[in-house]
Amino acid sequence: MDSKFYQSVKDELFENILPYWEKFSRDKRPGFEGFFGRIDNDNNLNAAVERSIVMTSRFLWTYSAVARLTKDKKYLDMADFAYSVILNKYLDKKHGGVYWSVMPDGSPKVSKKQIYGEAFCCYGLSEYAAAVKELREDLGGESLPLTAAPGASVTPSNVEDPVTPLVRSEEAMNHALDIYNLLEGHARDFDEGGYIEACAIDWKPTDDMILSPKDMNCPKSMNTNLHVMEAYTNLYRTLPVVFPDSKAIRAEVGDSLKDLVEVTVDFIFQPNAHLGMFFDMNWKLLDDEISYGHDIEASWLLWEAACELEDQKLKDKIHDTVIRVAQVSLEEGFDQENGCLENFLKEGGKIRDRRRVWWNQAEAINGYYNAWEMTGDKKYSEACLQVWKWIKEHQVDKEGGDWWSELDENGNPILSEAKGGNWKTSYHNGRTCMEVLRRSKNL
């Protein structure tokens, strides 16, 4: 890796990705505060589309994380906005947890407890709590941006009393811990391992498990368990930042995280070196789809979890699996000619989706960079550089900003896919840039 690569990554983050979402994503109209559920490829904002907790939590995480990385408080403006939206529009004050989606006025649209969404909220809240503590601990009693009373939007006339940074930080972390406890109490399968897909609004069982129209209505999935693992890793990492005396609860989170890492390698990882997608309660695989983006994303998130736990036995157990997943994704899912990652393969290889999806390319950078760090093998660093070249030449929308959601195999934008909204935010590509800069210490 050379300095030009790192400078290019830095420029992409600070000159394209972050400014784009700061400019276009927020709906600041009184009574409708939130993030737009759809932004088209001409950057037209659709204010009528429902809004997801996943989108909102991803903005919360991104701008909290970049504030912590740069030590620059200006990025907390977006994070404060996202936090206020979660508290005022998504938080289920009766049953706990957060709604899956709300309408622009804040009324619940899909009120079930989709565990994927709960996990992302925990992920964002824990990062925000740490950011507020680290960046504002010198402010003493200075008040923070206000949050409204339950059920009300944020306006100068109805806000509650100002809070100090310490109170805001602890409040956010306590919300993250509330979600953790709800997941442990209602979504974790203590018999067979892992976490189920969804619960009803009151956390009782439901038959409506499906995550999105692209997914299967099944009890367990790789995707949900992967992002619970991601959330728990971040919760484990940030807890002592906010609560220095949190040894007991942190140990509980650590035990949950370790179990989930082991479930992933023991049940979700398949003999073909890919991660299975959809399962029954007993981890019987329900189809043969291979998702190259999820494979490479899982490889580095698994390693991150084990490293955060500082558990050498666990690292020894999963080391070869992590590298094998990265290697096979490079051998089978990587377009060597064009330098990008393809989408998925299913029905015994009869269907191969060669679209170049933005998040697949972002996670390819993370996964191959991690494999390069672990092995020193140049094939992984070369793959990183190839993918970055593809991103800069094709995936980036040089006129409209940020990245095209999907391209066809020839690099042409698929304009039916939105530029931004309920699934596409600053999270995947923003995190990729931050991971590279953090790991390289090249900020």
Tab-separated table of C-alpha atoms in Angstrom:
chain	number	residue	atom	x	y	z
A	1	MET	CA	0.000	0.000	0.000
A	2	ASP	CA	1.341	3.435	-0.854
A	3	SER	CA	0.623	6.942	0.315
A	4	LYS	CA	-1.460	7.714	-2.782
A	5	PHE	CA	-3.961	5.012	-1.804
A	6	TYR	CA	-4.351	6.335	1.719
A	7	GLN	CA	-4.665	9.924	0.529
A	8	SER	CA	-7.311	8.874	-1.981
A	9	VAL	CA	-9.275	7.092	0.766
A	10	LYS	CA	-9.017	10.152	3.004
A	11	ASP	CA	-10.194	12.473	0.246
A	12	GLU	CA	-13.116	10.214	-0.584
A	13	LEU	CA	-14.332	10.178	3.013
A	14	PHE	CA	-13.959	13.855	3.832
A	15	GLU	CA	-14.621	15.435	0.444
A	16	ASN	CA	-17.357	13.189	-0.968
A	17	ILE	CA	-19.091	10.714	1.354
A	18	LEU	CA	-19.551	12.749	4.526
A	19	PRO	CA	-20.458	16.073	2.861
A	20	TYR	CA	-22.957	14.337	0.558
A	21	TRP	CA	-25.031	12.905	3.381
A	22	GLU	CA	-24.787	16.048	5.463
A	23	LYS	CA	-26.237	17.982	2.527
A	24	PHE	CA	-28.988	15.655	1.309
A	25	SER	CA	-30.091	13.169	3.970
A	26	ARG	CA	-31.830	15.243	6.659
A	27	ASP	CA	-35.439	16.294	6.729
A	28	LYS	CA	-35.451	19.220	9.164
A	29	ARG	CA	-39.071	20.310	8.788
A	30	PRO	CA	-40.737	20.797	12.191
A	31	GLY	CA	-42.759	17.700	12.995
A	32	PHE	CA	-41.026	15.610	10.327
A	33	GLU	CA	-37.438	15.548	11.609
A	34	GLY	CA	-35.616	12.489	10.348
A	35	PHE	CA	-33.765	11.122	7.344
A	36	PHE	CA	-35.358	10.833	3.920
A	37	GLY	CA	-36.431	7.278	3.096
A	38	ARG	CA	-35.501	7.683	-0.557
A	39	ILE	CA	-33.072	9.872	-2.509
A	40	ASP	CA	-33.066	9.257	-6.252
A	41	ASN	CA	-30.078	9.412	-8.583
A	42	ASP	CA	-30.707	13.080	-9.344
A	43	ASN	CA	-30.654	13.745	-5.594
A	44	ASN	CA	-34.373	14.412	-5.468
A	45	LEU	CA	-35.670	13.847	-1.942
A	46	ASN	CA	-38.845	11.840	-1.360
A	47	ALA	CA	-40.361	13.111	1.866
A	48	ALA	CA	-43.304	10.688	1.847
A	49	VAL	CA	-41.486	7.354	2.080
A	50	GLU	CA	-41.397	5.508	5.410
A	51	ARG	CA	-38.096	5.662	7.304
A	52	SER	CA	-36.209	2.761	8.863
A	53	ILE	CA	-34.363	2.399	12.143
A	54	VAL	CA	-31.528	0.781	10.189
A	55	MET	CA	-30.957	3.931	8.145
A	56	THR	CA	-31.190	6.231	11.155
A	57	SER	CA	-28.880	4.073	13.283
A	58	ARG	CA	-26.324	3.867	10.495
A	59	PHE	CA	-26.140	7.658	10.322
A	60	LEU	CA	-25.831	7.767	14.100
A	61	TRP	CA	-22.946	5.310	14.006
A	62	THR	CA	-21.092	6.879	11.061
A	63	TYR	CA	-20.944	10.422	12.355
A	64	SER	CA	-20.223	9.321	15.913
A	65	ALA	CA	-17.399	7.126	14.644
A	66	VAL	CA	-15.826	9.792	12.456
A	67	ALA	CA	-16.047	12.284	15.323
A	68	ARG	CA	-14.142	9.829	17.534
A	69	LEU	CA	-11.624	9.054	14.800
A	70	THR	CA	-10.827	12.682	13.990
A	71	LYS	CA	-11.493	14.132	17.466
A	72	ASP	CA	-13.563	16.753	15.632
A	73	LYS	CA	-16.804	17.727	17.377
A	74	LYS	CA	-18.365	19.168	14.234
A	75	TYR	CA	-19.400	15.672	13.114
A	76	LEU	CA	-21.539	15.295	16.227
A	77	ASP	CA	-24.086	17.641	14.662
A	78	MET	CA	-25.356	14.809	12.443
A	79	ALA	CA	-25.057	12.337	15.300
A	80	ASP	CA	-27.051	14.552	17.669
A	81	PHE	CA	-29.770	14.853	15.035
A	82	ALA	CA	-29.939	11.079	14.539
A	83	TYR	CA	-30.007	10.426	18.281
A	84	SER	CA	-32.880	12.852	18.783
A	85	VAL	CA	-34.819	11.202	15.945
A	86	ILE	CA	-34.371	7.750	17.505
A	87	LEU	CA	-35.527	8.897	20.923
A	88	ASN	CA	-38.499	10.841	19.634
A	89	LYS	CA	-39.751	8.650	16.787
A	90	TYR	CA	-38.457	5.081	17.030
A	91	LEU	CA	-38.214	4.289	20.715
A	92	ASP	CA	-41.083	2.076	21.882
A	93	LYS	CA	-41.717	3.577	25.289
A	94	LYS	CA	-44.308	0.925	26.198
A	95	HIS	CA	-42.629	-2.354	25.234
A	96	GLY	CA	-38.992	-1.340	24.879
A	97	GLY	CA	-36.734	-1.531	21.870
A	98	VAL	CA	-37.339	0.367	18.649
A	99	TYR	CA	-39.819	0.175	15.783
A	100	TRP	CA	-38.571	-1.182	12.464
A	101	SER	CA	-39.913	1.816	10.534
A	102	VAL	CA	-41.968	4.962	10.993
A	103	MET	CA	-43.776	7.370	8.721
A	104	PRO	CA	-42.336	10.881	8.321
A	105	ASP	CA	-44.603	12.191	11.080
A	106	GLY	CA	-43.217	9.580	13.477
A	107	SER	CA	-46.206	7.246	13.541
A	108	PRO	CA	-45.086	3.586	13.487
A	109	LYS	CA	-45.252	1.918	10.073
A	110	VAL	CA	-43.771	-1.507	10.873
A	111	SER	CA	-43.786	-1.885	14.636
A	112	LYS	CA	-42.417	-5.418	15.026
A	113	LYS	CA	-39.072	-5.921	16.672
A	114	GLN	CA	-36.835	-6.965	13.767
A	115	ILE	CA	-33.644	-8.079	15.471
A	116	TYR	CA	-31.451	-6.769	12.637
A	117	GLY	CA	-32.817	-3.273	13.289
A	118	GLU	CA	-32.490	-3.581	17.060
A	119	ALA	CA	-28.859	-4.590	16.598
A	120	PHE	CA	-28.062	-1.601	14.419
A	121	CYS	CA	-29.657	0.712	16.947
A	122	CYS	CA	-27.503	-0.782	19.717
A	123	TYR	CA	-24.483	-0.365	17.425
A	124	GLY	CA	-25.168	3.306	16.796
A	125	LEU	CA	-26.152	4.173	20.353
A	126	SER	CA	-23.014	2.683	21.879
A	127	GLU	CA	-20.768	4.569	19.443
A	128	TYR	CA	-22.615	7.819	20.064
A	129	ALA	CA	-22.352	7.381	23.824
A	130	ALA	CA	-18.584	6.980	23.556
A	131	ALA	CA	-18.265	9.938	21.172
A	132	VAL	CA	-20.158	12.279	23.496
A	133	LYS	CA	-18.073	11.155	26.475
A	134	GLU	CA	-14.735	11.476	24.695
A	135	LEU	CA	-15.309	14.690	22.788
A	136	ARG	CA	-17.414	16.632	25.248
A	137	GLU	CA	-16.112	15.553	28.625
A	138	ASP	CA	-14.271	18.872	28.881
A	139	LEU	CA	-17.505	20.857	28.522
A	140	GLY	CA	-18.550	20.416	32.144
A	141	GLY	CA	-22.071	21.723	32.612
A	142	GLU	CA	-22.495	23.097	29.101
A	143	SER	CA	-25.822	21.935	27.709
A	144	LEU	CA	-26.213	19.738	24.639
A	145	PRO	CA	-28.755	19.824	21.806
A	146	LEU	CA	-32.111	19.071	23.305
A	147	THR	CA	-34.460	16.144	22.913
A	148	ALA	CA	-38.206	16.478	22.989
A	149	ALA	CA	-40.631	14.994	25.443
A	150	PRO	CA	-42.056	11.569	24.499
A	151	GLY	CA	-44.235	11.737	21.412
A	152	ALA	CA	-43.293	15.311	20.513
A	153	SER	CA	-40.999	16.701	17.859
A	154	VAL	CA	-38.027	18.878	18.678
A	155	THR	CA	-38.963	22.569	18.707
A	156	PRO	CA	-37.722	25.348	20.980
A	157	SER	CA	-41.080	25.491	22.758
A	158	ASN	CA	-41.423	21.894	23.914
A	159	VAL	CA	-37.950	20.634	24.731
A	160	GLU	CA	-37.031	19.187	28.070
A	161	ASP	CA	-34.352	20.663	30.280
A	162	PRO	CA	-30.823	20.766	28.875
A	163	VAL	CA	-28.542	17.885	29.778
A	164	THR	CA	-24.813	17.724	30.375
A	165	PRO	CA	-22.506	15.623	28.184
A	166	LEU	CA	-22.104	13.011	30.914
A	167	VAL	CA	-25.862	12.601	31.287
A	168	ARG	CA	-26.345	12.354	27.511
A	169	SER	CA	-23.523	9.823	27.173
A	170	GLU	CA	-24.832	7.611	29.978
A	171	GLU	CA	-28.406	7.916	28.690
A	172	ALA	CA	-27.394	6.722	25.221
A	173	MET	CA	-25.370	3.812	26.585
A	174	ASN	CA	-28.229	2.786	28.848
A	175	HIS	CA	-30.530	2.675	25.814
A	176	ALA	CA	-27.961	0.432	24.099
A	177	LEU	CA	-27.869	-1.831	27.155
A	178	ASP	CA	-31.668	-1.929	27.254
A	179	ILE	CA	-31.650	-3.309	23.700
A	180	TYR	CA	-28.936	-5.808	24.604
A	181	ASN	CA	-31.017	-7.089	27.533
A	182	LEU	CA	-34.147	-7.351	25.376
A	183	LEU	CA	-32.280	-9.354	22.747
A	184	GLU	CA	-30.867	-11.667	25.379
A	185	GLY	CA	-34.275	-12.097	26.980
A	186	HIS	CA	-36.424	-12.551	23.872
A	187	ALA	CA	-34.341	-13.182	20.740
A	188	ARG	CA	-31.475	-15.409	21.862
A	189	ASP	CA	-31.812	-19.155	21.413
A	190	PHE	CA	-29.999	-20.569	24.430
A	191	ASP	CA	-30.606	-24.156	23.278
A	192	GLU	CA	-29.365	-24.131	19.685
A	193	GLY	CA	-27.426	-20.861	19.691
A	194	GLY	CA	-27.743	-17.582	17.860
A	195	TYR	CA	-30.608	-15.139	17.554
A	196	ILE	CA	-33.987	-15.352	15.866
A	197	GLU	CA	-35.113	-12.940	13.173
A	198	ALA	CA	-37.996	-11.055	14.767
A	199	CYS	CA	-40.507	-10.691	17.563
A	200	ALA	CA	-43.885	-8.995	17.678
A	201	ILE	CA	-44.171	-5.434	18.963
A	202	ASP	CA	-44.484	-6.746	22.539
A	203	TRP	CA	-41.545	-9.154	22.097
A	204	LYS	CA	-43.803	-12.199	21.874
A	205	PRO	CA	-43.266	-14.794	19.095
A	206	THR	CA	-44.347	-13.902	15.566
A	207	ASP	CA	-44.565	-15.732	12.260
A	208	ASP	CA	-43.581	-12.554	10.401
A	209	MET	CA	-39.830	-13.047	10.452
A	210	ILE	CA	-38.829	-11.696	7.041
A	211	LEU	CA	-36.201	-8.951	6.954
A	212	SER	CA	-36.784	-7.607	3.427
A	213	PRO	CA	-38.362	-8.685	0.118
A	214	LYS	CA	-34.958	-10.059	-0.889
A	215	ASP	CA	-34.876	-12.429	2.091
A	216	MET	CA	-36.577	-15.626	3.193
A	217	ASN	CA	-39.186	-15.748	5.952
A	218	CYS	CA	-37.252	-18.086	8.222
A	219	PRO	CA	-36.396	-18.302	11.943
A	220	LYS	CA	-32.674	-17.532	11.659
A	221	SER	CA	-30.336	-15.936	9.157
A	222	MET	CA	-26.664	-15.274	8.726
A	223	ASN	CA	-27.313	-11.579	8.161
A	224	THR	CA	-29.111	-10.932	11.432
A	225	ASN	CA	-26.618	-12.916	13.498
A	226	LEU	CA	-23.705	-11.206	11.750
A	227	HIS	CA	-24.978	-7.769	12.710
A	228	VAL	CA	-25.849	-8.756	16.263
A	229	MET	CA	-22.199	-9.809	16.497
A	230	GLU	CA	-21.116	-6.464	15.062
A	231	ALA	CA	-23.294	-4.592	17.568
A	232	TYR	CA	-22.087	-6.609	20.541
A	233	THR	CA	-18.464	-6.076	19.509
A	234	ASN	CA	-19.003	-2.338	19.555
A	235	LEU	CA	-20.954	-2.444	22.810
A	236	TYR	CA	-18.165	-4.465	24.432
A	237	ARG	CA	-15.568	-1.986	23.138
A	238	THR	CA	-17.338	1.210	24.186
A	239	LEU	CA	-18.861	0.238	27.542
A	240	PRO	CA	-15.743	1.065	29.606
A	241	VAL	CA	-15.446	4.432	27.841
A	242	VAL	CA	-18.794	5.526	29.259
A	243	PHE	CA	-18.959	3.362	32.392
A	244	PRO	CA	-15.410	2.697	33.688
A	245	ASP	CA	-16.840	0.406	36.389
A	246	SER	CA	-18.881	-1.731	33.980
A	247	LYS	CA	-16.804	-4.892	34.445
A	248	ALA	CA	-19.745	-7.155	35.314
A	249	ILE	CA	-22.099	-6.187	32.480
A	250	ARG	CA	-19.184	-6.030	30.056
A	251	ALA	CA	-18.311	-9.612	30.968
A	252	GLU	CA	-21.912	-10.626	30.174
A	253	VAL	CA	-21.723	-8.903	26.797
A	254	GLY	CA	-18.386	-10.583	26.182
A	255	ASP	CA	-19.840	-14.030	26.912
A	256	SER	CA	-22.724	-13.363	24.503
A	257	LEU	CA	-20.296	-12.168	21.851
A	258	LYS	CA	-18.006	-15.169	22.234
A	259	ASP	CA	-20.953	-17.558	21.896
A	260	LEU	CA	-22.074	-15.820	18.730
A	261	VAL	CA	-18.609	-15.976	17.178
A	262	GLU	CA	-18.563	-19.705	17.857
A	263	VAL	CA	-22.090	-20.161	16.476
A	264	THR	CA	-20.973	-18.422	13.296
A	265	VAL	CA	-18.002	-20.689	12.689
A	266	ASP	CA	-19.734	-23.859	13.928
A	267	PHE	CA	-23.130	-23.530	12.207
A	268	ILE	CA	-23.304	-20.626	9.763
A	269	PHE	CA	-19.959	-21.334	8.084
A	270	GLN	CA	-20.410	-24.110	5.533
A	271	PRO	CA	-18.043	-26.820	4.202
A	272	ASN	CA	-17.750	-24.928	0.891
A	273	ALA	CA	-16.113	-22.011	2.774
A	274	HIS	CA	-19.126	-19.761	2.341
A	275	LEU	CA	-21.612	-18.599	4.934
A	276	GLY	CA	-25.089	-20.069	4.701
A	277	MET	CA	-27.843	-17.487	4.378
A	278	PHE	CA	-31.127	-18.881	5.775
A	279	PHE	CA	-31.738	-21.503	8.473
A	280	ASP	CA	-34.384	-23.193	10.586
A	281	MET	CA	-34.181	-23.125	14.373
A	282	ASN	CA	-31.778	-26.079	14.403
A	283	TRP	CA	-29.385	-24.499	11.882
A	284	LYS	CA	-30.543	-26.625	8.973
A	285	LEU	CA	-29.607	-24.721	5.816
A	286	LEU	CA	-32.701	-23.792	3.806
A	287	ASP	CA	-31.170	-22.768	0.467
A	288	ASP	CA	-27.843	-22.635	-1.352
A	289	GLU	CA	-27.412	-18.914	-1.993
A	290	ILE	CA	-23.841	-17.611	-1.744
A	291	SER	CA	-23.461	-13.919	-0.967
A	292	TYR	CA	-19.926	-12.802	-1.748
A	293	GLY	CA	-20.347	-9.472	0.023
A	294	HIS	CA	-21.557	-11.085	3.224
A	295	ASP	CA	-18.754	-13.636	3.084
A	296	ILE	CA	-15.998	-11.053	2.951
A	297	GLU	CA	-17.750	-8.802	5.471
A	298	ALA	CA	-18.127	-11.689	7.916
A	299	SER	CA	-14.447	-12.593	7.637
A	300	TRP	CA	-13.230	-9.320	9.085
A	301	LEU	CA	-16.107	-8.837	11.564
A	302	LEU	CA	-15.375	-12.278	13.021
A	303	TRP	CA	-11.727	-11.396	13.472
A	304	GLU	CA	-12.592	-7.989	14.924
A	305	ALA	CA	-14.829	-9.636	17.536
A	306	ALA	CA	-12.200	-12.146	18.632
A	307	CYS	CA	-9.510	-9.468	18.793
A	308	GLU	CA	-11.726	-7.170	20.827
A	309	LEU	CA	-12.360	-10.008	23.287
A	310	GLU	CA	-8.584	-10.580	23.510
A	311	ASP	CA	-9.316	-14.301	23.591
A	312	GLN	CA	-6.334	-16.151	22.142
A	313	LYS	CA	-8.033	-19.548	22.136
A	314	LEU	CA	-10.941	-18.089	20.193
A	315	LYS	CA	-8.563	-16.409	17.757
A	316	ASP	CA	-6.732	-19.693	17.259
A	317	LYS	CA	-10.054	-21.452	16.628
A	318	ILE	CA	-11.308	-19.064	13.984
A	319	HIS	CA	-8.057	-17.900	12.353
A	320	ASP	CA	-8.016	-20.406	9.510
A	321	THR	CA	-11.745	-19.977	8.888
A	322	VAL	CA	-11.368	-16.212	8.556
A	323	ILE	CA	-8.566	-16.556	6.024
A	324	ARG	CA	-10.296	-19.350	4.127
A	325	VAL	CA	-13.453	-17.266	3.712
A	326	ALA	CA	-11.406	-14.345	2.360
A	327	GLN	CA	-9.415	-16.619	0.043
A	328	VAL	CA	-12.436	-18.383	-1.413
A	329	SER	CA	-14.297	-15.116	-1.945
A	330	LEU	CA	-11.276	-13.867	-3.864
A	331	GLU	CA	-11.088	-17.054	-5.926
A	332	GLU	CA	-14.794	-17.436	-6.664
A	333	GLY	CA	-16.504	-14.052	-6.333
A	334	PHE	CA	-13.877	-11.603	-7.491
A	335	ASP	CA	-13.879	-10.362	-11.079
A	336	GLN	CA	-10.146	-10.417	-11.720
A	337	GLU	CA	-10.439	-8.649	-15.051
A	338	ASN	CA	-12.325	-5.643	-13.724
A	339	GLY	CA	-11.213	-5.694	-10.103
A	340	CYS	CA	-14.534	-5.811	-8.278
A	341	LEU	CA	-16.690	-8.179	-6.261
A	342	GLU	CA	-19.748	-9.809	-7.790
A	343	ASN	CA	-23.054	-10.132	-5.965
A	344	PHE	CA	-24.342	-13.686	-5.445
A	345	LEU	CA	-24.591	-17.225	-6.765
A	346	LYS	CA	-27.499	-19.628	-6.252
A	347	GLU	CA	-29.403	-22.653	-7.536
A	348	GLY	CA	-26.258	-24.707	-7.812
A	349	GLY	CA	-24.470	-22.043	-9.790
A	350	LYS	CA	-27.200	-21.659	-12.407
A	351	ILE	CA	-27.892	-18.080	-11.356
A	352	ARG	CA	-24.914	-15.747	-11.059
A	353	ASP	CA	-25.642	-12.122	-10.239
A	354	ARG	CA	-22.777	-10.011	-11.549
A	355	ARG	CA	-24.057	-6.630	-10.411
A	356	ARG	CA	-21.503	-4.461	-8.677
A	357	VAL	CA	-23.278	-3.421	-5.491
A	358	TRP	CA	-21.829	-0.505	-3.508
A	359	TRP	CA	-21.657	-2.274	-0.162
A	360	ASN	CA	-20.024	-5.386	-1.617
A	361	GLN	CA	-17.156	-3.259	-2.915
A	362	ALA	CA	-16.833	-1.447	0.404
A	363	GLU	CA	-16.709	-4.659	2.421
A	364	ALA	CA	-14.253	-6.180	-0.038
A	365	ILE	CA	-11.800	-3.428	0.911
A	366	ASN	CA	-12.322	-4.147	4.620
A	367	GLY	CA	-12.059	-7.912	4.256
A	368	TYR	CA	-9.037	-8.045	1.973
A	369	TYR	CA	-7.197	-5.380	3.941
A	370	ASN	CA	-7.805	-7.423	7.086
A	371	ALA	CA	-6.601	-10.630	5.379
A	372	TRP	CA	-3.489	-8.800	4.189
A	373	GLU	CA	-2.766	-7.638	7.746
A	374	MET	CA	-3.252	-11.164	9.065
A	375	THR	CA	-1.130	-12.955	6.457
A	376	GLY	CA	1.095	-10.432	4.714
A	377	ASP	CA	0.018	-12.042	1.426
A	378	LYS	CA	0.215	-9.481	-1.375
A	379	LYS	CA	-2.707	-10.986	-3.237
A	380	TYR	CA	-4.990	-9.386	-0.675
A	381	SER	CA	-3.361	-5.946	-0.783
A	382	GLU	CA	-3.460	-6.097	-4.567
A	383	ALA	CA	-7.157	-6.988	-4.432
A	384	CYS	CA	-7.743	-3.937	-2.202
A	385	LEU	CA	-6.052	-1.671	-4.708
A	386	GLN	CA	-8.002	-3.205	-7.571
A	387	VAL	CA	-11.326	-2.717	-5.836
A	388	TRP	CA	-10.443	0.844	-4.884
A	389	LYS	CA	-9.557	1.580	-8.515
A	390	TRP	CA	-12.969	0.197	-9.577
A	391	ILE	CA	-14.720	2.276	-6.934
A	392	LYS	CA	-13.011	5.519	-7.929
A	393	GLU	CA	-13.465	4.950	-11.655
A	394	HIS	CA	-16.978	3.496	-11.688
A	395	GLN	CA	-18.826	3.249	-8.351
A	396	VAL	CA	-18.367	6.890	-7.364
A	397	ASP	CA	-20.958	9.260	-8.829
A	398	LYS	CA	-18.559	12.017	-9.844
A	399	GLU	CA	-21.301	14.509	-10.601
A	400	GLY	CA	-24.063	13.723	-8.106
A	401	GLY	CA	-21.915	12.697	-5.147
A	402	ASP	CA	-21.459	9.556	-3.026
A	403	TRP	CA	-21.587	6.179	-4.846
A	404	TRP	CA	-23.972	4.562	-7.267
A	405	SER	CA	-25.969	1.893	-5.490
A	406	GLU	CA	-25.533	-0.737	-8.213
A	407	LEU	CA	-23.748	-1.047	-11.532
A	408	ASP	CA	-24.172	-3.672	-14.209
A	409	GLU	CA	-21.258	-5.899	-15.192
A	410	ASN	CA	-20.093	-3.252	-17.661
A	411	GLY	CA	-19.985	-0.521	-15.045
A	412	ASN	CA	-23.193	1.264	-16.046
A	413	PRO	CA	-25.385	2.632	-13.214
A	414	ILE	CA	-28.654	0.787	-12.571
A	415	LEU	CA	-30.829	3.841	-12.086
A	416	SER	CA	-33.809	1.949	-10.685
A	417	GLU	CA	-31.810	1.587	-7.458
A	418	ALA	CA	-31.978	4.645	-5.186
A	419	LYS	CA	-28.900	6.724	-4.428
A	420	GLY	CA	-29.870	6.741	-0.773
A	421	GLY	CA	-32.538	5.833	1.717
A	422	ASN	CA	-33.624	3.073	4.045
A	423	TRP	CA	-30.765	0.717	3.154
A	424	LYS	CA	-28.109	2.917	1.555
A	425	THR	CA	-26.481	5.464	3.837
A	426	SER	CA	-22.997	6.607	4.827
A	427	TYR	CA	-22.307	3.404	6.754
A	428	HIS	CA	-20.653	0.870	4.435
A	429	ASN	CA	-18.441	3.166	2.390
A	430	GLY	CA	-17.831	5.558	5.273
A	431	ARG	CA	-16.777	2.706	7.526
A	432	THR	CA	-14.463	1.321	4.863
A	433	CYS	CA	-12.591	4.593	4.637
A	434	MET	CA	-12.401	4.896	8.413
A	435	GLU	CA	-11.167	1.305	8.797
A	436	VAL	CA	-8.373	1.830	6.282
A	437	LEU	CA	-7.293	5.120	7.852
A	438	ARG	CA	-7.524	3.740	11.387
A	439	ARG	CA	-5.593	0.566	10.630
A	440	SER	CA	-2.928	2.396	8.650
A	441	LYS	CA	-2.669	5.192	11.239
A	442	ASN	CA	-2.709	7.435	8.182
A	443	LEU	CA	-5.300	9.955	9.302
